[in-house]
GROMACS .gro file of C-alpha atoms in nm:
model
  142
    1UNK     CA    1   3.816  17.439  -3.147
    2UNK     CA    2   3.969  17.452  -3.518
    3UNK     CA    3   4.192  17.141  -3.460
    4UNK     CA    4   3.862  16.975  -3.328
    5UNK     CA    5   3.719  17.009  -3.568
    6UNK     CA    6   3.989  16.874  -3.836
    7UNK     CA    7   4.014  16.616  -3.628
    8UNK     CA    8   3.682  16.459  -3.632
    9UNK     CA    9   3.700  16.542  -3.990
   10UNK     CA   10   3.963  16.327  -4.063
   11UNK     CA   11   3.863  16.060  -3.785
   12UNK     CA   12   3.563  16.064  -3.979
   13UNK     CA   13   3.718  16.048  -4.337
   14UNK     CA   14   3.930  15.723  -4.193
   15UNK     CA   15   3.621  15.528  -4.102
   16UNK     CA   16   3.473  15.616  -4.409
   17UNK     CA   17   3.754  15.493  -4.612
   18UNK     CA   18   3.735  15.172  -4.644
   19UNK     CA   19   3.346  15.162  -4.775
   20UNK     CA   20   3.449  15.406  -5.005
   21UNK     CA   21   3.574  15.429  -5.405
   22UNK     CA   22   3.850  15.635  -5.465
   23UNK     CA   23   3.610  15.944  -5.677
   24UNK     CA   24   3.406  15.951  -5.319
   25UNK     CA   25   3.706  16.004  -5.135
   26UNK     CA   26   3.876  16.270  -5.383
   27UNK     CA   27   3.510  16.413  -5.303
   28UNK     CA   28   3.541  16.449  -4.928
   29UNK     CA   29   3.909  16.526  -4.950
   30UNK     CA   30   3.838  16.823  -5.140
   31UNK     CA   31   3.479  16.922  -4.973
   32UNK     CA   32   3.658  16.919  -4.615
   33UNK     CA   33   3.938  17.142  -4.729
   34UNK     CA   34   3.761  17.373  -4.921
   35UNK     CA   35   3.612  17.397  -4.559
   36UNK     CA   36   3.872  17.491  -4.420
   37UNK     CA   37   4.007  17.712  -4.693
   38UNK     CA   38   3.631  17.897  -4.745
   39UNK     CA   39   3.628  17.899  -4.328
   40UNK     CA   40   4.001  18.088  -4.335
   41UNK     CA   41   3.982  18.272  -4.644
   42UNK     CA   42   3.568  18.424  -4.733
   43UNK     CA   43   3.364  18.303  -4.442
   44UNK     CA   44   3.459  18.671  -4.241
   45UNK     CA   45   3.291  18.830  -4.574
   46UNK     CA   46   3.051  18.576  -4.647
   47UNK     CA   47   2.990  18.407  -4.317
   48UNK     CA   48   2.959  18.029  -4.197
   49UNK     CA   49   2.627  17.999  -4.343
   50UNK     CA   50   2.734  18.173  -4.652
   51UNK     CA   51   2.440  18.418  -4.627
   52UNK     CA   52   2.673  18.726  -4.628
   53UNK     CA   53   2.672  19.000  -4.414
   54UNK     CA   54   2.326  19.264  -4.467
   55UNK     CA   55   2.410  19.529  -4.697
   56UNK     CA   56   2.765  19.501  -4.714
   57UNK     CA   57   2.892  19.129  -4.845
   58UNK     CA   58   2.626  18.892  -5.088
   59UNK     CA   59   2.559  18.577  -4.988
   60UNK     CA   60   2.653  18.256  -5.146
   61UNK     CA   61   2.379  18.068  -5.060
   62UNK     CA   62   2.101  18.114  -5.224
   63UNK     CA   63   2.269  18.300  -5.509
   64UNK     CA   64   2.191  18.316  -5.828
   65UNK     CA   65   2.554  18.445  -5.906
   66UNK     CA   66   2.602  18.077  -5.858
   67UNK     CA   67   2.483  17.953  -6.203
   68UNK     CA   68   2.798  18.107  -6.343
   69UNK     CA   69   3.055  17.867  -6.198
   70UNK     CA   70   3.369  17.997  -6.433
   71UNK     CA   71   3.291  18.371  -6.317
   72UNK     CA   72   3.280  18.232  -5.915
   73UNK     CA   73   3.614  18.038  -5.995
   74UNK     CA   74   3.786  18.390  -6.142
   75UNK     CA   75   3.618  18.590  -5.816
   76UNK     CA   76   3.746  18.313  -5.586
   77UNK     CA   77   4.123  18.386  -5.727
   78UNK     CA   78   4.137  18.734  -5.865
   79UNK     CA   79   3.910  18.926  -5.667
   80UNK     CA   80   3.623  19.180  -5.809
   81UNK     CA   81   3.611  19.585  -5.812
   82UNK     CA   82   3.302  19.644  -5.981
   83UNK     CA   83   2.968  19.623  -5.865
   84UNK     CA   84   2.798  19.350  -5.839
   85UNK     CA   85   2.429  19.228  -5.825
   86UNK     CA   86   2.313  18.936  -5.654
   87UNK     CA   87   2.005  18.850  -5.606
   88UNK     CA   88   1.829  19.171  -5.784
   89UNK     CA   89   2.033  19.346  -5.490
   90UNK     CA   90   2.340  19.564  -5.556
   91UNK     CA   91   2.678  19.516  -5.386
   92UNK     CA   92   2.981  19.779  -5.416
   93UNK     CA   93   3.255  19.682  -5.185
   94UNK     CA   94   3.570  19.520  -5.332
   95UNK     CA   95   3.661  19.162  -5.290
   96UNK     CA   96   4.009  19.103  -5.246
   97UNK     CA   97   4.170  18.918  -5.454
   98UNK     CA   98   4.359  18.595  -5.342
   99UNK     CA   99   4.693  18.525  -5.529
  100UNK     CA  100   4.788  18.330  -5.251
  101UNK     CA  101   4.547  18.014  -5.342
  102UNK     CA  102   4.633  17.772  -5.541
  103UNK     CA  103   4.441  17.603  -5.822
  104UNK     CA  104   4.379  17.344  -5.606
  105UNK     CA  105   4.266  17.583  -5.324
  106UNK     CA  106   4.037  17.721  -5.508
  107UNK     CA  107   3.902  17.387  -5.705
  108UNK     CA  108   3.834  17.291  -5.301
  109UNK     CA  109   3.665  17.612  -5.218
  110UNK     CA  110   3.430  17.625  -5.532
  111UNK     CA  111   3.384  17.181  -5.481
  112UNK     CA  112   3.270  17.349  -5.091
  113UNK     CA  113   3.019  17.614  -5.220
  114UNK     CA  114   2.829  17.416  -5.519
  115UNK     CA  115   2.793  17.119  -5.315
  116UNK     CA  116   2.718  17.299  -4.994
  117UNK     CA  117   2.482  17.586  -5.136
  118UNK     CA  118   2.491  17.514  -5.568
  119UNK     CA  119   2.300  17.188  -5.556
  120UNK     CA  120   2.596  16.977  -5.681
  121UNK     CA  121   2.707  16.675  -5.581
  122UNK     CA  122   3.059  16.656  -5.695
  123UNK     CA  123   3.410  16.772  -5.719
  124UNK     CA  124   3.562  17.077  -5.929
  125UNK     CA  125   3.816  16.897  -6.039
  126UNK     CA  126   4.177  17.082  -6.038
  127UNK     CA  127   4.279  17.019  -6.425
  128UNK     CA  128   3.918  17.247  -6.501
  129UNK     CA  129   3.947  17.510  -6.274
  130UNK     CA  130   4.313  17.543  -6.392
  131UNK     CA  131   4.146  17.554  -6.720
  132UNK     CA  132   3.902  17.824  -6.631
  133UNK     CA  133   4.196  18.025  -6.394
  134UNK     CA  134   4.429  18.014  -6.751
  135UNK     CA  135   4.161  18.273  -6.977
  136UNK     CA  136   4.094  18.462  -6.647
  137UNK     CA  137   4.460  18.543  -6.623
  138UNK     CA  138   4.447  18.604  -6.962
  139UNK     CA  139   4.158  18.852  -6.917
  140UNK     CA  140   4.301  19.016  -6.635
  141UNK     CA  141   4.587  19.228  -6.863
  142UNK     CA  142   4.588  19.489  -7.030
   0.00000   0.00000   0.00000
C-alpha cells in the first residue's frame, strides 16, 4: 500500500512538473517526503491526522505549540523529557529523540506539519532549519 502510494505521488509530481516553477516543485518535493518521513517516524505517536493519541501523545493539529516553529524543529531532532502543555492540556511521556534525521529530514517533516496543520504555505527551507538545529545543539550540553 506504501509503494502505492509513493507512486501516485510521484506520478503525480511528474504531471505536475512541467506547469510548474522550480520554488513550487522544491515545495512538493519536500511536502511529499516529509510525508513519508512524519508517516515513518511520529505518525505512531501523533497519528495520520496528527490529532495525537487521547491522553497519552498531543496533537499537532490544532496546536498551539505550533506558533513556536524553532522549538518544533529542536523536538523534531532532539526529542523532549519534560512536560509539556498543549493546548491548556498537560503531556508527560518522553519523545524520543531522532539523531537519525537529517537536516533535511527534518526541514521536510516541519515543511509537512505547518503546511498541513500550521496554516503555511511554504517550504522550511534546509539552510534555516540547519540554522535553528546549530543553537539547539548548542543548548543541548552541558
Amino acid at each position: 500500500m506504501k509503494r502505492v502510494l509513493i507512486g501516485l505521488a510521484v506520478l503525480f509530481l511528474f504531471f505536475q512538473t512541467a506547469c510548474q516553477s522550480q520554488e513550487e516543485l522544491k515545495k512538493e518535493k519536500y511536502f511529499v517526503e516529509g510525508y513519508q518521513l512524519y508517516t515513518e517516524h511520529c505518525a505512531n505517536c501523533h497519528q495520520t491526522d496528527g490529532k495525537g493519541l487521547e491522553a497519552l501523545y498531543p496533537p499537532i493539529n490544532g496546536s498551539d505549540y505550533l506558533k513556536n516553529k524553532e522549538k518544533v524543529i529542536c523536538l523534531i531532532r532532539f526529542g523532549q523529557n519534560e512536560p509539556i502543555t498543549v493546548n491548556g492540556k498537560r503531556f508527560s511521556r518522553p519523545m524520543p529523540a531522532n539523531p537519525q534525521l537529517t537536516d533535511i529530514d527534518v526541514a521536510a517533516i516541519t515543511t509537512y506539519i505547518y503546511n498541513k496543520w500550521g496554516d503555511e504555505t511554504v517550504i522550511s527551507d534546509v539552510k534555516e532549519v540547519s540554522k535553528v538545529l546549530d543553537v539547539c545543539r548548542a543548548q543541548q550540553k552541558p
